[in-house]
mmCIF file with all atom_site columns, C-alpha atoms and ligand atoms in Angstrom:
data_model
loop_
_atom_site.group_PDB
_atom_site.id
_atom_site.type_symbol
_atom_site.label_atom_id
_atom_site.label_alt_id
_atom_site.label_comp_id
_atom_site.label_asym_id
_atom_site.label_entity_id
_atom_site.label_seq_id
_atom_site.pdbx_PDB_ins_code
_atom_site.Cartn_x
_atom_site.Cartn_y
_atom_site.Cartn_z
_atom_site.occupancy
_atom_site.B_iso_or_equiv
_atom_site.pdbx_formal_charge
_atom_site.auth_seq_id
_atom_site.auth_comp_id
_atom_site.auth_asym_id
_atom_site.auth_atom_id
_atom_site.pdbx_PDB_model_num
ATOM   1   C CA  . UNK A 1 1   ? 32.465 -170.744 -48.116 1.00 0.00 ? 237 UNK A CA  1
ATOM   2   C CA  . UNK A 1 2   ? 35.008 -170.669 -45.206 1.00 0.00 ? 238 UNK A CA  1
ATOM   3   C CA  . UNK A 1 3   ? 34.997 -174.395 -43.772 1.00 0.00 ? 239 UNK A CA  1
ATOM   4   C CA  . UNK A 1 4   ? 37.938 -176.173 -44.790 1.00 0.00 ? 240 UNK A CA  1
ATOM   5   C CA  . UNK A 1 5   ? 40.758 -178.776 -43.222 1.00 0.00 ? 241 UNK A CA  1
ATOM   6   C CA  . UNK A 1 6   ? 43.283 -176.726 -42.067 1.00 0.00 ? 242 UNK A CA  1
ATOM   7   C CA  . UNK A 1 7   ? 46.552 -178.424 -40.404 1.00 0.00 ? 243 UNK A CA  1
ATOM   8   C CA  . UNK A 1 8   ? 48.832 -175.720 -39.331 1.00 0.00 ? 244 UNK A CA  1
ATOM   9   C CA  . UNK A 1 9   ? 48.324 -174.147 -35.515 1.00 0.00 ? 245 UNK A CA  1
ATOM   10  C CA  . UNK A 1 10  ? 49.719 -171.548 -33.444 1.00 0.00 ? 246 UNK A CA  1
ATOM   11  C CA  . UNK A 1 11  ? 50.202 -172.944 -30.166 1.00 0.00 ? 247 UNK A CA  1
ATOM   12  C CA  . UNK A 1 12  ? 48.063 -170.079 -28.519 1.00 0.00 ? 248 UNK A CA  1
ATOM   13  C CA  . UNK A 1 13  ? 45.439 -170.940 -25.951 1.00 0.00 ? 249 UNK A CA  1
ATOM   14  C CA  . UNK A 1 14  ? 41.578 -170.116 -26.957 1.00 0.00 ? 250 UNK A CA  1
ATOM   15  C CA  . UNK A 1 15  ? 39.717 -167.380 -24.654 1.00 0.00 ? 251 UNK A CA  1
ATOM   16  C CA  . UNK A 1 16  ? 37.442 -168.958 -22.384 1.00 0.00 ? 252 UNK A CA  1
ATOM   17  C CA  . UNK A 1 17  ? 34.490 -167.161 -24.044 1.00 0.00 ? 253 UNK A CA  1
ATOM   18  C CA  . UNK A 1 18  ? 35.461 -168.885 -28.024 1.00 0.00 ? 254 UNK A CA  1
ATOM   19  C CA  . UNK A 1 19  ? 36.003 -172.228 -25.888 1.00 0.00 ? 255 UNK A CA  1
ATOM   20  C CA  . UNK A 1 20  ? 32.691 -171.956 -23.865 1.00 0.00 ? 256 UNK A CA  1
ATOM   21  C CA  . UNK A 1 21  ? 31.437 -170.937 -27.766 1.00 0.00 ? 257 UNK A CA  1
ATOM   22  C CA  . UNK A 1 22  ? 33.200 -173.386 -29.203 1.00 0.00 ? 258 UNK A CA  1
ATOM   23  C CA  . UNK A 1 23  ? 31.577 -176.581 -27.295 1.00 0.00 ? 259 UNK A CA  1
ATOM   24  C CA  . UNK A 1 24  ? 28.121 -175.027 -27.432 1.00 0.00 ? 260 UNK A CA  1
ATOM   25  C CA  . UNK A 1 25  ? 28.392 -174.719 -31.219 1.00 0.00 ? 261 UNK A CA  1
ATOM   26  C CA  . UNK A 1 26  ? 29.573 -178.443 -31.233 1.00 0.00 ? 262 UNK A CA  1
ATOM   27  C CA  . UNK A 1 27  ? 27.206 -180.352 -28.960 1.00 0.00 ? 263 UNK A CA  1
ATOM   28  C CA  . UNK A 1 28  ? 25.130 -177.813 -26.325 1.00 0.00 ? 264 UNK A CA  1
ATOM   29  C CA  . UNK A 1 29  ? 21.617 -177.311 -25.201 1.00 0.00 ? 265 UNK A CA  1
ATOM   30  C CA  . UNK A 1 30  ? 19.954 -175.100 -27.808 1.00 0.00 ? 266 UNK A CA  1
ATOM   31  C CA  . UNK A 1 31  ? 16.737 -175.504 -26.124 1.00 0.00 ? 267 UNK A CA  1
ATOM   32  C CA  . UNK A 1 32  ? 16.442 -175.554 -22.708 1.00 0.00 ? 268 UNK A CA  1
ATOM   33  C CA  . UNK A 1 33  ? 13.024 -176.818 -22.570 1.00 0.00 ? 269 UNK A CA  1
ATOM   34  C CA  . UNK A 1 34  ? 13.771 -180.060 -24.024 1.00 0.00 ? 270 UNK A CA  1
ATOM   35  C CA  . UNK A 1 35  ? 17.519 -180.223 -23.587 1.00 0.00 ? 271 UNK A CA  1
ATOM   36  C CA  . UNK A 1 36  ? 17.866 -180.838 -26.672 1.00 0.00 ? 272 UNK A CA  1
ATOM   37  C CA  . UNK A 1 37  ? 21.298 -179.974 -28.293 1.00 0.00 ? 273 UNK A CA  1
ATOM   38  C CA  . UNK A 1 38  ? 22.732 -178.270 -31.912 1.00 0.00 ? 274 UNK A CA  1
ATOM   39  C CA  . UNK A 1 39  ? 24.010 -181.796 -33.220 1.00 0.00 ? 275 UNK A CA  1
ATOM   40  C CA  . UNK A 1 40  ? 20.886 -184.092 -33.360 1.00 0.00 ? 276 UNK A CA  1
ATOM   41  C CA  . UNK A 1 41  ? 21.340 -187.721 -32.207 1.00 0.00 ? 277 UNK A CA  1
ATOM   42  C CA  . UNK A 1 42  ? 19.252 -190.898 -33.376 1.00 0.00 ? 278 UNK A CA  1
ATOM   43  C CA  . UNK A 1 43  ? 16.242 -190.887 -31.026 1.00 0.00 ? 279 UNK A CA  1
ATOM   44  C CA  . UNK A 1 44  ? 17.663 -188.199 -29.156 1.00 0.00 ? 280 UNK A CA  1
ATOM   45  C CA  . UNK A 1 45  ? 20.130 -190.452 -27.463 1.00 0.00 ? 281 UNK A CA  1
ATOM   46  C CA  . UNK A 1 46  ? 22.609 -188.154 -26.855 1.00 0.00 ? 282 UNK A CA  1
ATOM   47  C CA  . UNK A 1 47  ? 24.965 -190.584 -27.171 1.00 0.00 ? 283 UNK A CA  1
ATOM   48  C CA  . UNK A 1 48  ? 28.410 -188.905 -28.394 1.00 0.00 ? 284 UNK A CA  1
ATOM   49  C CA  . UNK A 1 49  ? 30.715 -187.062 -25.149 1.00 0.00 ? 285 UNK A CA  1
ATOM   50  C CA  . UNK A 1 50  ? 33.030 -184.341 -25.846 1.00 0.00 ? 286 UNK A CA  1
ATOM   51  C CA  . UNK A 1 51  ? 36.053 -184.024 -24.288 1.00 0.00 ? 287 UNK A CA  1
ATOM   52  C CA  . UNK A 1 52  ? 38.348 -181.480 -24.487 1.00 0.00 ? 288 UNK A CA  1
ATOM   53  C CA  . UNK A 1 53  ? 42.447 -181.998 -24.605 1.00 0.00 ? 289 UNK A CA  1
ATOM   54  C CA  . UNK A 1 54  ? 44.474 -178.601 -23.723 1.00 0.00 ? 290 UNK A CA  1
ATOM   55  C CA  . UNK A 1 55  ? 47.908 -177.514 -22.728 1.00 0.00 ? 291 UNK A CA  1
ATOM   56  C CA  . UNK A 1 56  ? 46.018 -177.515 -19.064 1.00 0.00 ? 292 UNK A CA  1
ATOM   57  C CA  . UNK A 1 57  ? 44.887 -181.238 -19.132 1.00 0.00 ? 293 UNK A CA  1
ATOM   58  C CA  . UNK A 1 58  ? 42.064 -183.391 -20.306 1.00 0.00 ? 294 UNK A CA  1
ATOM   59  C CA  . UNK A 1 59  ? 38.243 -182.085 -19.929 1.00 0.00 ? 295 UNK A CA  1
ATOM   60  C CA  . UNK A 1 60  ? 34.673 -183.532 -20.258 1.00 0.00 ? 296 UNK A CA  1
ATOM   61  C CA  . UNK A 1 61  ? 32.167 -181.132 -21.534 1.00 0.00 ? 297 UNK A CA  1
ATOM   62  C CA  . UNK A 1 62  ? 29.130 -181.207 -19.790 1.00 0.00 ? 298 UNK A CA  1
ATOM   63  C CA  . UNK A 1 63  ? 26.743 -179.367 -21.405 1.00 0.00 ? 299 UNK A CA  1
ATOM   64  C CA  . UNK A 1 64  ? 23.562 -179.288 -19.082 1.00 0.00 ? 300 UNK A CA  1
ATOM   65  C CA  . UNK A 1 65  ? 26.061 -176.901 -16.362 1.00 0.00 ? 301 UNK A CA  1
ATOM   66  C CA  . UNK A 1 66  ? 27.714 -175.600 -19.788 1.00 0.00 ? 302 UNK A CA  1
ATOM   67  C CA  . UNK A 1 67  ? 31.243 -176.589 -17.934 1.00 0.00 ? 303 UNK A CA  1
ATOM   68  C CA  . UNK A 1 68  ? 34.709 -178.809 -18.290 1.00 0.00 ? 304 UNK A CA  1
ATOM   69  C CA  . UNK A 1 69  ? 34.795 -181.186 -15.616 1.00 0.00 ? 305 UNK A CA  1
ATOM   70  C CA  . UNK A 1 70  ? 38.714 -182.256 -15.304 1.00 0.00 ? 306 UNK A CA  1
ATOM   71  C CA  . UNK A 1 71  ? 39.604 -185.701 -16.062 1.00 0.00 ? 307 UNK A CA  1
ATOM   72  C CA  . UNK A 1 72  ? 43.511 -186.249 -16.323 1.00 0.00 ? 308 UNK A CA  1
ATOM   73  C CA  . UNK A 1 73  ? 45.832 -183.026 -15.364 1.00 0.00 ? 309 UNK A CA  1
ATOM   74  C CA  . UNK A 1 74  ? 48.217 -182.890 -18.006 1.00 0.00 ? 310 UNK A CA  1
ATOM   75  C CA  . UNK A 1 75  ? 48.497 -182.091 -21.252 1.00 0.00 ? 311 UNK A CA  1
ATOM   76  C CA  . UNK A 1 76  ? 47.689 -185.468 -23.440 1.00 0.00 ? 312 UNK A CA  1
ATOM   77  C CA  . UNK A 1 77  ? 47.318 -183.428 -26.659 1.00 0.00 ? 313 UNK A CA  1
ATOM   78  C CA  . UNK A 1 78  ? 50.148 -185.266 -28.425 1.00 0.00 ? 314 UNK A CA  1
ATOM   79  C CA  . UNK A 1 79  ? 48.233 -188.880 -27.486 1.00 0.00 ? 315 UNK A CA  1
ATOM   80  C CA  . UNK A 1 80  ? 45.125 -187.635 -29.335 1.00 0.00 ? 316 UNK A CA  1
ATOM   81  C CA  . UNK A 1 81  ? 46.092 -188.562 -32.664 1.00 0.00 ? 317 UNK A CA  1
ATOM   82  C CA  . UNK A 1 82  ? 49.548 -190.019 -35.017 1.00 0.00 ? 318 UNK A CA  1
ATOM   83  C CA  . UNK A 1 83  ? 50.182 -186.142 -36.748 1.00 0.00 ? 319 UNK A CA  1
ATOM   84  C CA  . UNK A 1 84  ? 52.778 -184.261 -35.526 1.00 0.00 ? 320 UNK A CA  1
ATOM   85  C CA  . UNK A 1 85  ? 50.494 -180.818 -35.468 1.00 0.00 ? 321 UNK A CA  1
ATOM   86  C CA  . UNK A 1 86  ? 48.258 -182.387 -32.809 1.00 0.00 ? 322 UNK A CA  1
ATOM   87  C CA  . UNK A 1 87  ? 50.733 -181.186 -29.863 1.00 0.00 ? 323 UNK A CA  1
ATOM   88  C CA  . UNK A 1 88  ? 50.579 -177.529 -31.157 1.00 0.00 ? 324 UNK A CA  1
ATOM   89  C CA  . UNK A 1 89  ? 46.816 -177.158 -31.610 1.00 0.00 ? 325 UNK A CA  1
ATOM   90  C CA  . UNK A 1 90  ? 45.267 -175.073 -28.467 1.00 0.00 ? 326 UNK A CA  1
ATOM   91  C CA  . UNK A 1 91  ? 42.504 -177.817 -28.170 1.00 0.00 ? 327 UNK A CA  1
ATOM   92  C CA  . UNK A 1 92  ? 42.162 -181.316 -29.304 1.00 0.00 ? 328 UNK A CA  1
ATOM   93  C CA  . UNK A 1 93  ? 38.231 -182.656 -29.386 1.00 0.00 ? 329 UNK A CA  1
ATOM   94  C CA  . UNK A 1 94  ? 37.699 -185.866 -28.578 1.00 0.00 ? 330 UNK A CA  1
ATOM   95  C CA  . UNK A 1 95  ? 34.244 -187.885 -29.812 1.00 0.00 ? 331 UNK A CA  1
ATOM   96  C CA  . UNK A 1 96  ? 33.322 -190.287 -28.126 1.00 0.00 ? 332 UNK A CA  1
ATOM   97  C CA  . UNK A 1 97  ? 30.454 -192.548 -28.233 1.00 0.00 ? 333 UNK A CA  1
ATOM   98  C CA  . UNK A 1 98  ? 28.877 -193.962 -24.829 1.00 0.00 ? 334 UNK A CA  1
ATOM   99  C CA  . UNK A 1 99  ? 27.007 -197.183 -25.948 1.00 0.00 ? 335 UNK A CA  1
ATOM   100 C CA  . UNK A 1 100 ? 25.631 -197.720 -22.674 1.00 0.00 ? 336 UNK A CA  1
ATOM   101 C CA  . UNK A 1 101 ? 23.261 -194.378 -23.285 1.00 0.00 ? 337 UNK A CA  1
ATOM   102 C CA  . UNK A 1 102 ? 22.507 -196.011 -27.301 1.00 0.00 ? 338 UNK A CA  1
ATOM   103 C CA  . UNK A 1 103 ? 19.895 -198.533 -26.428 1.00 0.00 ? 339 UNK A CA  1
ATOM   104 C CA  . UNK A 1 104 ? 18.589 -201.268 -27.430 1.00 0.00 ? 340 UNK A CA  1
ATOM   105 C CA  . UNK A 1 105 ? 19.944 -200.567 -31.231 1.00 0.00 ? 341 UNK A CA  1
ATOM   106 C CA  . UNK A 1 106 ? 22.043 -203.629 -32.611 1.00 0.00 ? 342 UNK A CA  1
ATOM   107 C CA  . UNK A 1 107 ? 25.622 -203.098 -32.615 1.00 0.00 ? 343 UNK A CA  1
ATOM   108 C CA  . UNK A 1 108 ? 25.989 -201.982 -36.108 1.00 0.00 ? 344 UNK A CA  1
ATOM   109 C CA  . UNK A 1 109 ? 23.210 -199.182 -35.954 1.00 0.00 ? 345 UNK A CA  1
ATOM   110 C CA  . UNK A 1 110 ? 24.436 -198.055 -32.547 1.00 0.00 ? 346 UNK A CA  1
ATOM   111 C CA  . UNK A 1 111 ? 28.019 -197.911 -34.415 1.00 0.00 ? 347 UNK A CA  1
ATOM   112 C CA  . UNK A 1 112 ? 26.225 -196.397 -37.272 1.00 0.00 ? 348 UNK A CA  1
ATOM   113 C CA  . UNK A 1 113 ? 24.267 -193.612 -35.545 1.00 0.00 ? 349 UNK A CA  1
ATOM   114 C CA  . UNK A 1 114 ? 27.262 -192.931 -33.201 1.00 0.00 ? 350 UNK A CA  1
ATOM   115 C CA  . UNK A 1 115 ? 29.523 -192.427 -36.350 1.00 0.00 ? 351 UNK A CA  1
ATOM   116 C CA  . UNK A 1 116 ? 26.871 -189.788 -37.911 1.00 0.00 ? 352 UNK A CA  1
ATOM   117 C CA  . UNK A 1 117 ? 25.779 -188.206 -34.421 1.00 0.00 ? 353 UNK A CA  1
ATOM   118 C CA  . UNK A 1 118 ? 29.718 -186.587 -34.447 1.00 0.00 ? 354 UNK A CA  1
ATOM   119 C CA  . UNK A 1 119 ? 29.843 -185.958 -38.114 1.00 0.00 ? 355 UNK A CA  1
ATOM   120 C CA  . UNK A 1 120 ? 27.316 -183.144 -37.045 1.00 0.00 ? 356 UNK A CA  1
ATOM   121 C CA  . UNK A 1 121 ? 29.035 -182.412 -34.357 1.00 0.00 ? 357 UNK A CA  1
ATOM   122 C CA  . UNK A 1 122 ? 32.252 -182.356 -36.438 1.00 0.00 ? 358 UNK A CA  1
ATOM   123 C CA  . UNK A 1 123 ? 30.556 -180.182 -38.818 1.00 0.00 ? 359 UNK A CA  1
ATOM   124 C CA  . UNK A 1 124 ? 29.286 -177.876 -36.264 1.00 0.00 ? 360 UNK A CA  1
ATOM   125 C CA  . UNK A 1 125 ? 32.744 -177.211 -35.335 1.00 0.00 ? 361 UNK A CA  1
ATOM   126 C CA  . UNK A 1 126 ? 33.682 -176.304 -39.079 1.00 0.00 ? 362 UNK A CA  1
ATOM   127 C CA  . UNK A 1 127 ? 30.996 -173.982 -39.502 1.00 0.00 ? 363 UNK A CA  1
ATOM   128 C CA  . UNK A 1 128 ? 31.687 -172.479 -35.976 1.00 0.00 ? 364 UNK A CA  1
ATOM   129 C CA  . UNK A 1 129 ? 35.829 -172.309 -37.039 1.00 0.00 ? 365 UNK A CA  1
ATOM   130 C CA  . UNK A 1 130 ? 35.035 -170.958 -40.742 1.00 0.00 ? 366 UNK A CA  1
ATOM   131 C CA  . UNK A 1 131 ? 33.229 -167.898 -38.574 1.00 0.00 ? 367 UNK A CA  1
ATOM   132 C CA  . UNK A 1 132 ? 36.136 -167.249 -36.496 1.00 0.00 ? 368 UNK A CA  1
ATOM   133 C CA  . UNK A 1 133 ? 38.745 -167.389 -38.147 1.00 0.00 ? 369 UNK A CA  1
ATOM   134 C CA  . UNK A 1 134 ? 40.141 -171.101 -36.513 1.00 0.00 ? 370 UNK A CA  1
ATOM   135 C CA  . UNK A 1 135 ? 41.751 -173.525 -38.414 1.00 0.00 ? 371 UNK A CA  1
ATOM   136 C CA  . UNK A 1 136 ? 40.674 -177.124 -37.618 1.00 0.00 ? 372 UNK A CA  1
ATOM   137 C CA  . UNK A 1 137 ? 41.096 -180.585 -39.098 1.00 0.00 ? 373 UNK A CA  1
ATOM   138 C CA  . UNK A 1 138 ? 38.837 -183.506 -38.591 1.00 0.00 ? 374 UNK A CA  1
ATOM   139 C CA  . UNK A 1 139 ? 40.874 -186.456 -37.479 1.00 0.00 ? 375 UNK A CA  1
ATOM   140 C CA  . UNK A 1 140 ? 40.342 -190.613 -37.121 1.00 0.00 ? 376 UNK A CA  1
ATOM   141 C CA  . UNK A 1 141 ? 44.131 -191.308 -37.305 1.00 0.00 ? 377 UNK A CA  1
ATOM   142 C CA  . UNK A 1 142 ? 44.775 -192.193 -33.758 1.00 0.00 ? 378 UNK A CA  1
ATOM   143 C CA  . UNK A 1 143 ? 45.919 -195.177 -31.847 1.00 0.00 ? 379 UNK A CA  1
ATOM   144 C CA  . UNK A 1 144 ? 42.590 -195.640 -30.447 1.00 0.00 ? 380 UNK A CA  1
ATOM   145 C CA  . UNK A 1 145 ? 43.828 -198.114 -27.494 1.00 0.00 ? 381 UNK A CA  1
ATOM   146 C CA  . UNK A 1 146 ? 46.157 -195.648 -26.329 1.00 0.00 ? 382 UNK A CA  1
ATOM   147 C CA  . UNK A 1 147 ? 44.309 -192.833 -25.739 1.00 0.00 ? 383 UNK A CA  1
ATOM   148 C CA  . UNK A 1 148 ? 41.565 -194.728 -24.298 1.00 0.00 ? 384 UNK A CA  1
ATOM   149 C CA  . UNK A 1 149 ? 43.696 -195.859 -21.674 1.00 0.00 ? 385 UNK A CA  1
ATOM   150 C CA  . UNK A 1 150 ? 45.019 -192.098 -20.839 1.00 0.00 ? 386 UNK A CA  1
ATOM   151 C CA  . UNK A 1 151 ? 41.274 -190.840 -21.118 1.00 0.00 ? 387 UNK A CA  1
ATOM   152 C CA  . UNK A 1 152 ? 40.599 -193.603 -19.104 1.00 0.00 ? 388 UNK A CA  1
ATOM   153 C CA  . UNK A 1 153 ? 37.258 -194.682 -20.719 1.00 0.00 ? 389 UNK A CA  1
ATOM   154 C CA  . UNK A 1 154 ? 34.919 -197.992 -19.913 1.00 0.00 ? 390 UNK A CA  1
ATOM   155 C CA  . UNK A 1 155 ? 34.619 -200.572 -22.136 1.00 0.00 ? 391 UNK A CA  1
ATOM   156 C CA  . UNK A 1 156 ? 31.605 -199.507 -23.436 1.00 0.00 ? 392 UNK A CA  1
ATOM   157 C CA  . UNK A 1 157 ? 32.773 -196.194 -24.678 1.00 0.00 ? 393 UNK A CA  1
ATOM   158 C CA  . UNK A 1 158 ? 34.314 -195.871 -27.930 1.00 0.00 ? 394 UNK A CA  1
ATOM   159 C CA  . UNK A 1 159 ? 36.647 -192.683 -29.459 1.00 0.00 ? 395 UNK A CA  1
ATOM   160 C CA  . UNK A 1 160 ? 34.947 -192.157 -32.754 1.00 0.00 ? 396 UNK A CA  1
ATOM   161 C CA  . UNK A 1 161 ? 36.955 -189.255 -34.332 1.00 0.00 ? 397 UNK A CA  1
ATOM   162 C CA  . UNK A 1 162 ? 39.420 -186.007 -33.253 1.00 0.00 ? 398 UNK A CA  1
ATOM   163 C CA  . UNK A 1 163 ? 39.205 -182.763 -33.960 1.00 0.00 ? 399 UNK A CA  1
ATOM   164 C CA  . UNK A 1 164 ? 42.014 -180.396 -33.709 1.00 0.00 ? 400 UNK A CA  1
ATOM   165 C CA  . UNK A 1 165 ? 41.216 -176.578 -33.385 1.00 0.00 ? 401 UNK A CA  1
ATOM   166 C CA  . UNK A 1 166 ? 43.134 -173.423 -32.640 1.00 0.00 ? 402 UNK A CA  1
ATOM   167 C CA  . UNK A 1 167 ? 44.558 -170.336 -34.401 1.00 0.00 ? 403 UNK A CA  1
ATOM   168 C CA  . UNK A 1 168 ? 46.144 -170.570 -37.582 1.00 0.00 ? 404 UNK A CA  1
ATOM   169 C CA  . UNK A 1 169 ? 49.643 -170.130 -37.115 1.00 0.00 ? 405 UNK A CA  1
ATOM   170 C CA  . UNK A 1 170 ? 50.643 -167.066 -38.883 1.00 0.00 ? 406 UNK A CA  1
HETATM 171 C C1  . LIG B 2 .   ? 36.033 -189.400 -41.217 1.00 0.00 ? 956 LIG B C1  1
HETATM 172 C C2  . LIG B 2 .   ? 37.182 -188.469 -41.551 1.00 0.00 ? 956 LIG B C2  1
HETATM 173 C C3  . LIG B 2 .   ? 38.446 -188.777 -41.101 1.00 0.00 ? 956 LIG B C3  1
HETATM 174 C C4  . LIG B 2 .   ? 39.519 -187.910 -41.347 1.00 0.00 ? 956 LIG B C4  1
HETATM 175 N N1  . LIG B 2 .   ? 40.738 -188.203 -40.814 1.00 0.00 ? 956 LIG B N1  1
HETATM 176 C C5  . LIG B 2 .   ? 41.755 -187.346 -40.987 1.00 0.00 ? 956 LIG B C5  1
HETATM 177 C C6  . LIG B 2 .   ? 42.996 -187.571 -40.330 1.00 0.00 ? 956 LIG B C6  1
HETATM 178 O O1  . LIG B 2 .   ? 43.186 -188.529 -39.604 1.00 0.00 ? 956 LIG B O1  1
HETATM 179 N N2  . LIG B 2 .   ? 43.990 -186.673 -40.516 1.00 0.00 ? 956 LIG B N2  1
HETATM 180 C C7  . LIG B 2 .   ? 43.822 -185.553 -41.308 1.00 0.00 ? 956 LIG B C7  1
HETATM 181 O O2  . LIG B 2 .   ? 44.774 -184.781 -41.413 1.00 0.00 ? 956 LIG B O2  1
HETATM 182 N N3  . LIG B 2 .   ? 42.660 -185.297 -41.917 1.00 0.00 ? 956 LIG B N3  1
HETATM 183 C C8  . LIG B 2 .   ? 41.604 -186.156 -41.772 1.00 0.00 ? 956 LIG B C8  1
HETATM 184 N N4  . LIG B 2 .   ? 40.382 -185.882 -42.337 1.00 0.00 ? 956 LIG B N4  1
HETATM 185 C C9  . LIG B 2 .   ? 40.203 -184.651 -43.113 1.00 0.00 ? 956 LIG B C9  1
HETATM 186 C C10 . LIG B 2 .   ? 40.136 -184.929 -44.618 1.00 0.00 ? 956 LIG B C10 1
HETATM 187 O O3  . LIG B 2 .   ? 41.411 -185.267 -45.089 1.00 0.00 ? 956 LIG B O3  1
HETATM 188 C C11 . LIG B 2 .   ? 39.587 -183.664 -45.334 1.00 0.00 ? 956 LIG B C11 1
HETATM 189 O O4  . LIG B 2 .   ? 38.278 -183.407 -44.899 1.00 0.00 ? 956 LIG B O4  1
HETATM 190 C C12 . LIG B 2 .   ? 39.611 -183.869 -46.825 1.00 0.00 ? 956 LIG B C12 1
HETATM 191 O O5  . LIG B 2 .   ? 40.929 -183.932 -47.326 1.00 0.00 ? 956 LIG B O5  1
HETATM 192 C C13 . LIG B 2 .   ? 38.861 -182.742 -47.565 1.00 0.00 ? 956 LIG B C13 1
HETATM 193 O O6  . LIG B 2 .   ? 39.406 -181.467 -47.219 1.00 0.00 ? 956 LIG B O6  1
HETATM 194 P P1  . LIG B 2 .   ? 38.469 -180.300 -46.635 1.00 0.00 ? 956 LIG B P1  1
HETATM 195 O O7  . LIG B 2 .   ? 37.960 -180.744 -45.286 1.00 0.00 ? 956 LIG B O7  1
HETATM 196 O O8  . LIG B 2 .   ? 39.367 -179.086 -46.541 1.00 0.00 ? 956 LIG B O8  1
HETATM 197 O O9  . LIG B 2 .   ? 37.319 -180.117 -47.585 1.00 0.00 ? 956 LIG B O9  1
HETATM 198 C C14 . LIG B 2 .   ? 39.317 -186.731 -42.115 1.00 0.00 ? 956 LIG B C14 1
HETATM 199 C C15 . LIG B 2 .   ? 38.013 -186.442 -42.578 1.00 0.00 ? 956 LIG B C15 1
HETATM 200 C C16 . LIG B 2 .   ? 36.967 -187.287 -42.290 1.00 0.00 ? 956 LIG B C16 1
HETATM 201 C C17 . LIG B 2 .   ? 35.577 -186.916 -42.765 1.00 0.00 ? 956 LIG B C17 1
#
């Protein structure tokens, strides 16, 4: 009943324990057994990284240690997408597919299956927001180019969508 797009943040940081939720909710090992994760993936490719963008810098989530491994130390929020709010969320997801882990697929499906492997994820983040009382917006307005370059991603990975999260501001 609760998920919706919501646009306006409150600049203040998440607890660690709602960000460690957070990223579990939107792409971590739900069985340990298998490694297999709350988003499903085509073939279980596993295909779609999340990084993290916060006032503190730029993180990878890696979900096997269940940690954020630093990748640039400063705050790149505002490069994450072309609406003004993205600066004041507390965290700014990044999706973004790895093609080198998508097979032997042909480009389309391996652009199709990347595109619905974070639409779970995306909606795993909803679900997870509309319990806590976040506010977050979906996003694929974002000058792609640029913030590949910041993020610093290979060729063969591709930013599929943003998603901002954070308090509503009140
Ligand atoms: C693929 C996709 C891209 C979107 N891109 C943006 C975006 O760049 N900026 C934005 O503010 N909202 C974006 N949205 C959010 C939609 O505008 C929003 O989901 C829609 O208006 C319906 O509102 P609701 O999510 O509250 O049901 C996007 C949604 C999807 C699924």
């Amino acid at each position: 009943m609760k998920r919706e797009s919501s646009r306006v943040f409150s600049s203040d940081p998440l607890p660690n324990n709602v960000l460690s939720n957070l990223l579990w909710a939107a792409a971590g090992i739900n069985r340990r057994e298998s490694g297999k994760r709350t988003a499903p993936t085509a073939n279980n490719r596993q295909e779609i990284d999340v990084y993290a963008a916060m006032a503190k810098g730029l993180y990878l989530y890696e979900a096997k240690a269940n940690l954020l491994k630093l990748i640039v130390a400063k705050d790149v929020r505002g490069m994450t997408g072309k609406q003004p709010f993205v600066k004041d969320a507390a965290v700014n997801l990044i999706y973004v597919a790895d093609y080198a882990k998508s097979g032997a697929a042909s480009e389309e499906d391996k652009a199709l299956y990347a595109a619905a492997a974070t639409g779970f994820i995306s909606q795993n983040v909803y679900l997870y927001c509309a319990s806590e009382g976040l506010a977050t917006v979906v996003r694929a307005m974002i000058d792609r180019p640029a913030l590949a370059e910041v993020m610093k991603l290979r060729p063969n990975q591709k930013i599929i969508l943003a998603q901002s999260v954070g308090y509503p501001k009140k």
